[in-house]
Amino acid sequence: MWLYLAVLVGLYYLLRWYRERQVVSHLQDKFVFITGCDSGFGNLLARQLDLRGLRVLATCLTEQGAEQLNSQTSDRLETVILDVTKTESIAAAAEWVKERVGDRGLWGLVNNAGICTPMAPNEWLTKQDFVKMLDVNLLGMIEVTLSLLPLVRKARGRVVNVSSVMGRVSLFGGGYCMSKYGVEAFSDSLRRELSYFGVKVAMIEPGYFMTNMTSPEVFNGSLQASWDQASPEIKELYGEKFVADFMKTSNLLKPSWSGNLSLMTNCMEHALTSCHPRTRYSAGWDAKLFYLPVSYMPTFLVDLMMYWGAPRPAKAL
């Protein structure tokens, strides 16, 4: 019995490997729109797809980011300034895309733009801290998607949304995990709706990667700012030692491969170019071997792990 089961599992993975190696034809004629290309994953993906021959439409938040990307890529790649929190900016970018793709439509939409701070215990934060995170990571992504869906549907193309392992396991307070859970829910419903039109939707769920957004300096600076704005009562409950211990977690979570951003962008490229993309991609071995299994564990076990492994407030019971 076990032999038959092993053979079936082996055949399943062999078939999946074969299907996933099939590449979409005429890539050089396809347009891909990527948000958040100033640095990090978006910047690397734009350069990677440009080398592959695709027609990349890259958005940057700043003129400096756009100029730098243009200097590193071919004439095929075009850039536009986009702030995903502003409706007028999204509308202007959507019109800009429509002018370029014409009747061919938009093959790929990659919602990559995002922020990860402030990330701190919920009691340290204000409503505006949550609003800021949701505006960029979730509501901005939704508005960009809705604005470009007619063009993606015309090409029977792809939507690739950058989520996170924190969209499966909420290990920290603040709006980041909340926003990524929202990305997961939106992507699941969108995938089912668009399947009738030949459009595929994929989610990328990376583990910890070192980018400008996730550097210890940014993380610790944001945590300190949240601590500074906390009330005297909160500071008495948690204590200065809690802050120092919490800051150390960013280094503890950093795996040896965190600087290899191509582990992430290769998943994004596959979702755009494979005839049979996956629904979800786990980028990074920490995502595959730790966060993904933890997401399937009973809640009480995950709570116990967090209770004994996380920093403790000064006046904890």
Tab-separated table of C-alpha atoms in Angstrom:
chain	number	residue	atom	x	y	z
A	1	MET	CA	0.000	0.000	0.000
A	2	TRP	CA	2.754	2.433	0.961
A	3	LEU	CA	4.555	1.666	-2.284
A	4	TYR	CA	1.459	2.534	-4.340
A	5	LEU	CA	1.015	5.740	-2.359
A	6	ALA	CA	4.644	6.726	-2.923
A	7	VAL	CA	4.275	6.037	-6.665
A	8	LEU	CA	1.125	8.169	-6.848
A	9	VAL	CA	2.787	11.053	-5.003
A	10	GLY	CA	5.839	10.770	-7.257
A	11	LEU	CA	3.664	10.817	-10.385
A	12	TYR	CA	1.746	13.840	-9.089
A	13	TYR	CA	4.931	15.882	-8.564
A	14	LEU	CA	6.366	14.720	-11.899
A	15	LEU	CA	3.206	15.854	-13.676
A	16	ARG	CA	3.228	19.187	-11.818
A	17	TRP	CA	6.899	19.729	-12.686
A	18	TYR	CA	6.163	19.065	-16.369
A	19	ARG	CA	3.124	21.380	-16.460
A	20	GLU	CA	4.907	24.214	-14.669
A	21	ARG	CA	7.804	24.134	-17.128
A	22	GLN	CA	5.496	25.063	-20.022
A	23	VAL	CA	6.036	28.727	-20.885
A	24	VAL	CA	3.588	31.179	-22.418
A	25	SER	CA	4.382	32.017	-26.065
A	26	HIS	CA	5.183	35.439	-27.550
A	27	LEU	CA	6.401	36.960	-24.294
A	28	GLN	CA	8.054	39.831	-26.154
A	29	ASP	CA	4.581	41.102	-27.144
A	30	LYS	CA	3.155	41.093	-23.620
A	31	PHE	CA	2.870	44.081	-21.274
A	32	VAL	CA	3.372	43.744	-17.515
A	33	PHE	CA	2.508	46.529	-15.057
A	34	ILE	CA	4.423	46.457	-11.749
A	35	THR	CA	3.858	48.712	-8.738
A	36	GLY	CA	6.560	49.709	-6.256
A	37	CYS	CA	9.673	49.575	-8.458
A	38	ASP	CA	11.836	52.152	-6.668
A	39	SER	CA	13.736	49.377	-4.884
A	40	GLY	CA	13.453	45.842	-3.531
A	41	PHE	CA	11.353	43.158	-5.192
A	42	GLY	CA	9.646	45.456	-7.700
A	43	ASN	CA	12.915	46.939	-8.912
A	44	LEU	CA	14.548	43.527	-9.374
A	45	LEU	CA	11.466	42.047	-11.043
A	46	ALA	CA	11.267	44.945	-13.523
A	47	ARG	CA	14.904	44.402	-14.523
A	48	GLN	CA	14.457	40.623	-14.632
A	49	LEU	CA	11.405	40.760	-16.909
A	50	ASP	CA	13.071	43.381	-19.098
A	51	LEU	CA	15.968	40.982	-19.686
A	52	ARG	CA	13.408	38.290	-20.497
A	53	GLY	CA	12.057	40.512	-23.282
A	54	LEU	CA	8.679	41.498	-21.850
A	55	ARG	CA	7.267	45.027	-22.200
A	56	VAL	CA	7.553	46.294	-18.628
A	57	LEU	CA	5.473	49.225	-17.377
A	58	ALA	CA	7.031	50.043	-14.010
A	59	THR	CA	5.677	52.443	-11.420
A	60	CYS	CA	7.810	54.328	-8.930
A	61	LEU	CA	6.858	56.600	-6.075
A	62	THR	CA	9.681	59.052	-6.792
A	63	GLU	CA	11.310	60.597	-9.861
A	64	GLN	CA	14.689	59.494	-8.533
A	65	GLY	CA	13.566	55.868	-8.432
A	66	ALA	CA	12.219	56.089	-11.987
A	67	GLU	CA	15.404	57.653	-13.345
A	68	GLN	CA	17.582	55.041	-11.679
A	69	LEU	CA	15.492	52.162	-13.052
A	70	ASN	CA	15.487	53.632	-16.556
A	71	SER	CA	19.277	53.876	-16.474
A	72	GLN	CA	19.556	50.154	-15.664
A	73	THR	CA	17.146	48.800	-18.275
A	74	SER	CA	16.437	48.744	-22.011
A	75	ASP	CA	14.296	51.171	-23.994
A	76	ARG	CA	11.411	48.696	-23.837
A	77	LEU	CA	10.844	49.457	-20.155
A	78	GLU	CA	8.776	52.547	-19.359
A	79	THR	CA	8.162	54.170	-15.994
A	80	VAL	CA	5.401	56.269	-14.475
A	81	ILE	CA	4.984	57.906	-11.068
A	82	LEU	CA	2.272	56.288	-8.941
A	83	ASP	CA	1.052	56.801	-5.385
A	84	VAL	CA	-1.319	53.904	-4.674
A	85	THR	CA	-3.006	55.853	-1.871
A	86	LYS	CA	-4.276	58.565	-4.244
A	87	THR	CA	-7.239	57.904	-6.537
A	88	GLU	CA	-6.216	60.584	-9.039
A	89	SER	CA	-2.714	59.087	-9.318
A	90	ILE	CA	-4.157	55.619	-9.945
A	91	ALA	CA	-6.588	56.947	-12.565
A	92	ALA	CA	-3.776	58.767	-14.392
A	93	ALA	CA	-1.570	55.642	-14.351
A	94	ALA	CA	-4.446	53.480	-15.638
A	95	GLU	CA	-4.984	55.870	-18.555
A	96	TRP	CA	-1.230	55.851	-19.237
A	97	VAL	CA	-1.269	52.045	-19.377
A	98	LYS	CA	-4.322	52.004	-21.666
A	99	GLU	CA	-2.556	54.281	-24.159
A	100	ARG	CA	0.413	51.915	-24.346
A	101	VAL	CA	-1.242	48.500	-24.467
A	102	GLY	CA	-4.051	49.441	-26.844
A	103	ASP	CA	-6.148	46.523	-28.095
A	104	ARG	CA	-3.631	43.942	-26.867
A	105	GLY	CA	-4.642	44.478	-23.274
A	106	LEU	CA	-2.467	44.058	-20.190
A	107	TRP	CA	-0.984	40.591	-19.761
A	108	GLY	CA	0.311	41.007	-16.220
A	109	LEU	CA	-0.547	43.146	-13.204
A	110	VAL	CA	1.871	42.780	-10.279
A	111	ASN	CA	0.690	44.452	-7.072
A	112	ASN	CA	4.006	44.739	-5.268
A	113	ALA	CA	3.920	48.193	-3.621
A	114	GLY	CA	3.730	47.995	0.154
A	115	ILE	CA	5.060	49.055	3.547
A	116	CYS	CA	5.660	47.043	6.727
A	117	THR	CA	5.910	49.653	9.453
A	118	PRO	CA	4.709	50.593	11.993
A	119	MET	CA	4.823	47.051	13.393
A	120	ALA	CA	4.386	47.085	17.170
A	121	PRO	CA	2.009	45.878	19.900
A	122	ASN	CA	-1.477	47.115	19.054
A	123	GLU	CA	-1.828	49.185	22.221
A	124	TRP	CA	1.139	51.329	21.227
A	125	LEU	CA	-0.508	52.430	17.999
A	126	THR	CA	-3.181	54.875	16.896
A	127	LYS	CA	-5.999	54.462	14.401
A	128	GLN	CA	-3.974	56.480	11.891
A	129	ASP	CA	-1.132	53.946	12.096
A	130	PHE	CA	-3.559	51.237	10.969
A	131	VAL	CA	-5.129	53.459	8.304
A	132	LYS	CA	-1.715	54.239	6.792
A	133	MET	CA	-0.855	50.553	6.447
A	134	LEU	CA	-4.226	49.521	5.030
A	135	ASP	CA	-4.236	52.404	2.537
A	136	VAL	CA	-0.997	51.209	0.935
A	137	ASN	CA	-1.023	47.434	1.352
A	138	LEU	CA	-4.705	46.652	0.835
A	139	LEU	CA	-6.971	49.491	-0.288
A	140	GLY	CA	-4.408	50.870	-2.743
A	141	MET	CA	-3.846	47.406	-4.174
A	142	ILE	CA	-7.596	46.897	-4.589
A	143	GLU	CA	-8.085	50.237	-6.350
A	144	VAL	CA	-5.163	49.620	-8.727
A	145	THR	CA	-6.557	46.179	-9.543
A	146	LEU	CA	-10.099	47.394	-10.189
A	147	SER	CA	-8.790	50.198	-12.420
A	148	LEU	CA	-6.801	47.809	-14.626
A	149	LEU	CA	-9.013	44.709	-14.641
A	150	PRO	CA	-10.706	45.534	-17.985
A	151	LEU	CA	-7.272	45.591	-19.641
A	152	VAL	CA	-6.178	42.346	-17.947
A	153	ARG	CA	-9.431	40.655	-18.922
A	154	LYS	CA	-8.942	41.744	-22.542
A	155	ALA	CA	-5.566	39.940	-22.615
A	156	ARG	CA	-6.847	36.990	-20.554
A	157	GLY	CA	-3.799	37.693	-18.447
A	158	ARG	CA	-2.520	37.424	-14.898
A	159	VAL	CA	-2.894	39.236	-11.587
A	160	VAL	CA	-0.037	38.638	-9.140
A	161	ASN	CA	-0.547	39.965	-5.622
A	162	VAL	CA	2.285	40.137	-3.103
A	163	SER	CA	0.993	38.858	0.211
A	164	SER	CA	3.174	37.486	3.026
A	165	VAL	CA	3.537	34.577	5.403
A	166	MET	CA	2.072	37.098	7.857
A	167	GLY	CA	-1.129	36.768	5.844
A	168	ARG	CA	-1.277	33.221	7.197
A	169	VAL	CA	0.150	33.638	10.714
A	170	SER	CA	-0.309	36.884	12.617
A	171	LEU	CA	2.869	37.093	14.692
A	172	PHE	CA	2.942	40.857	15.282
A	173	GLY	CA	0.524	43.618	16.143
A	174	GLY	CA	-0.197	46.562	13.891
A	175	GLY	CA	-1.765	46.804	10.464
A	176	TYR	CA	0.741	44.716	8.475
A	177	CYS	CA	-0.638	41.243	9.218
A	178	MET	CA	-4.171	42.601	8.974
A	179	SER	CA	-3.484	44.048	5.531
A	180	LYS	CA	-1.930	40.806	4.272
A	181	TYR	CA	-4.862	38.737	5.530
A	182	GLY	CA	-6.969	41.141	3.466
A	183	VAL	CA	-4.781	40.573	0.403
A	184	GLU	CA	-5.331	36.832	0.781
A	185	ALA	CA	-9.114	37.212	1.021
A	186	PHE	CA	-9.332	39.635	-1.914
A	187	SER	CA	-7.099	37.445	-4.084
A	188	ASP	CA	-9.104	34.290	-3.337
A	189	SER	CA	-12.415	35.908	-4.271
A	190	LEU	CA	-10.886	37.604	-7.336
A	191	ARG	CA	-9.360	34.330	-8.571
A	192	ARG	CA	-12.742	32.596	-8.506
A	193	GLU	CA	-14.552	35.475	-10.182
A	194	LEU	CA	-12.009	35.924	-12.982
A	195	SER	CA	-11.644	32.222	-13.766
A	196	TYR	CA	-14.729	32.538	-16.000
A	197	PHE	CA	-12.800	35.005	-18.190
A	198	GLY	CA	-9.554	33.062	-18.499
A	199	VAL	CA	-7.682	35.334	-16.049
A	200	LYS	CA	-5.423	33.691	-13.459
A	201	VAL	CA	-4.688	35.169	-10.024
A	202	ALA	CA	-1.620	34.184	-7.993
A	203	MET	CA	-0.400	35.135	-4.541
A	204	ILE	CA	3.241	35.365	-3.484
A	205	GLU	CA	3.757	34.672	0.234
A	206	PRO	CA	7.388	35.493	1.053
A	207	GLY	CA	9.163	34.826	4.309
A	208	TYR	CA	11.710	37.286	5.647
A	209	PHE	CA	13.798	39.081	3.017
A	210	MET	CA	16.171	41.996	3.557
A	211	THR	CA	15.042	45.086	1.635
A	212	ASN	CA	15.055	48.817	2.316
A	213	MET	CA	11.637	48.323	3.874
A	214	THR	CA	12.649	45.546	6.289
A	215	SER	CA	16.119	46.638	7.393
A	216	PRO	CA	16.765	46.576	11.170
A	217	GLU	CA	17.302	50.349	11.124
A	218	VAL	CA	13.837	50.961	9.661
A	219	PHE	CA	12.164	48.360	11.887
A	220	ASN	CA	13.818	49.551	15.094
A	221	GLY	CA	13.316	53.227	14.262
A	222	SER	CA	9.605	52.669	13.671
A	223	LEU	CA	9.276	50.620	16.867
A	224	GLN	CA	10.996	53.351	18.873
A	225	ALA	CA	8.674	55.990	17.398
A	226	SER	CA	5.629	53.906	18.353
A	227	TRP	CA	7.012	53.481	21.860
A	228	ASP	CA	7.649	57.201	22.184
A	229	GLN	CA	4.025	58.011	21.316
A	230	ALA	CA	2.617	55.443	23.754
A	231	SER	CA	0.889	56.622	26.922
A	232	PRO	CA	2.637	56.600	30.328
A	233	GLU	CA	0.357	53.748	31.412
A	234	ILE	CA	1.483	51.591	28.468
A	235	LYS	CA	5.141	52.377	29.125
A	236	GLU	CA	4.750	51.311	32.738
A	237	LEU	CA	3.055	48.047	31.728
A	238	TYR	CA	5.625	47.042	29.118
A	239	GLY	CA	8.887	48.573	30.335
A	240	GLU	CA	12.071	49.536	28.470
A	241	LYS	CA	13.407	45.964	28.501
A	242	PHE	CA	10.453	44.844	26.389
A	243	VAL	CA	11.405	47.394	23.730
A	244	ALA	CA	15.015	46.192	23.637
A	245	ASP	CA	13.959	42.521	23.451
A	246	PHE	CA	11.422	43.262	20.713
A	247	MET	CA	14.083	44.986	18.625
A	248	LYS	CA	16.239	41.866	18.780
A	249	THR	CA	13.523	39.825	17.078
A	250	SER	CA	14.266	41.401	13.686
A	251	ASN	CA	17.758	39.871	13.782
A	252	LEU	CA	16.472	36.529	15.071
A	253	LEU	CA	14.016	36.286	12.165
A	254	LYS	CA	16.676	37.038	9.548
A	255	PRO	CA	17.633	33.837	7.663
A	256	SER	CA	20.887	33.366	5.778
A	257	TRP	CA	19.191	33.659	2.364
A	258	SER	CA	17.339	36.907	3.164
A	259	GLY	CA	19.529	38.943	0.815
A	260	ASN	CA	18.761	36.735	-2.200
A	261	LEU	CA	15.716	38.599	-3.534
A	262	SER	CA	15.662	36.446	-6.669
A	263	LEU	CA	14.038	33.672	-4.606
A	264	MET	CA	11.047	35.992	-4.521
A	265	THR	CA	11.185	37.466	-8.018
A	266	ASN	CA	11.610	34.016	-9.616
A	267	CYS	CA	8.227	33.081	-8.130
A	268	MET	CA	6.711	36.290	-9.508
A	269	GLU	CA	8.216	35.640	-12.943
A	270	HIS	CA	6.890	32.074	-12.969
A	271	ALA	CA	3.398	33.287	-12.098
A	272	LEU	CA	3.541	35.604	-15.122
A	273	THR	CA	5.198	33.359	-17.690
A	274	SER	CA	4.135	29.782	-16.923
A	275	CYS	CA	1.170	28.300	-18.787
A	276	HIS	CA	0.095	26.765	-15.479
A	277	PRO	CA	0.960	29.131	-12.604
A	278	ARG	CA	0.389	28.151	-9.007
A	279	THR	CA	-2.307	29.735	-6.879
A	280	ARG	CA	0.177	30.427	-4.065
A	281	TYR	CA	3.969	30.652	-4.007
A	282	SER	CA	5.982	30.352	-0.790
A	283	ALA	CA	9.230	32.269	-1.305
A	284	GLY	CA	12.114	31.468	1.056
A	285	TRP	CA	12.845	28.329	3.047
A	286	ASP	CA	11.556	29.890	6.260
A	287	ALA	CA	8.175	30.298	4.554
A	288	LYS	CA	8.177	26.691	3.331
A	289	LEU	CA	9.583	24.920	6.400
A	290	PHE	CA	8.359	27.064	9.293
A	291	TYR	CA	5.604	29.597	8.623
A	292	LEU	CA	3.544	27.428	6.274
A	293	PRO	CA	3.490	24.406	8.630
A	294	VAL	CA	2.779	26.695	11.601
A	295	SER	CA	-0.239	28.128	9.764
A	296	TYR	CA	-1.808	24.652	9.796
A	297	MET	CA	-1.077	23.970	13.474
A	298	PRO	CA	-3.842	24.165	16.112
A	299	THR	CA	-4.294	27.704	17.394
A	300	PHE	CA	-3.482	26.841	20.991
A	301	LEU	CA	-0.052	25.484	19.969
A	302	VAL	CA	0.810	28.628	18.017
A	303	ASP	CA	-0.354	30.744	20.954
A	304	LEU	CA	1.875	28.751	23.307
A	305	MET	CA	4.868	29.194	21.007
A	306	MET	CA	4.287	32.946	20.939
A	307	TYR	CA	3.656	33.129	24.681
A	308	TRP	CA	6.940	31.451	25.597
A	309	GLY	CA	9.041	32.764	22.705
A	310	ALA	CA	8.038	36.432	22.476
A	311	PRO	CA	9.271	39.264	24.744
A	312	ARG	CA	7.319	39.610	28.004
A	313	PRO	CA	5.876	42.877	29.344
A	314	ALA	CA	7.342	44.075	32.629
A	315	LYS	CA	4.038	43.657	34.481
A	316	ALA	CA	2.872	40.435	32.868
A	317	LEU	CA	0.974	38.006	35.104
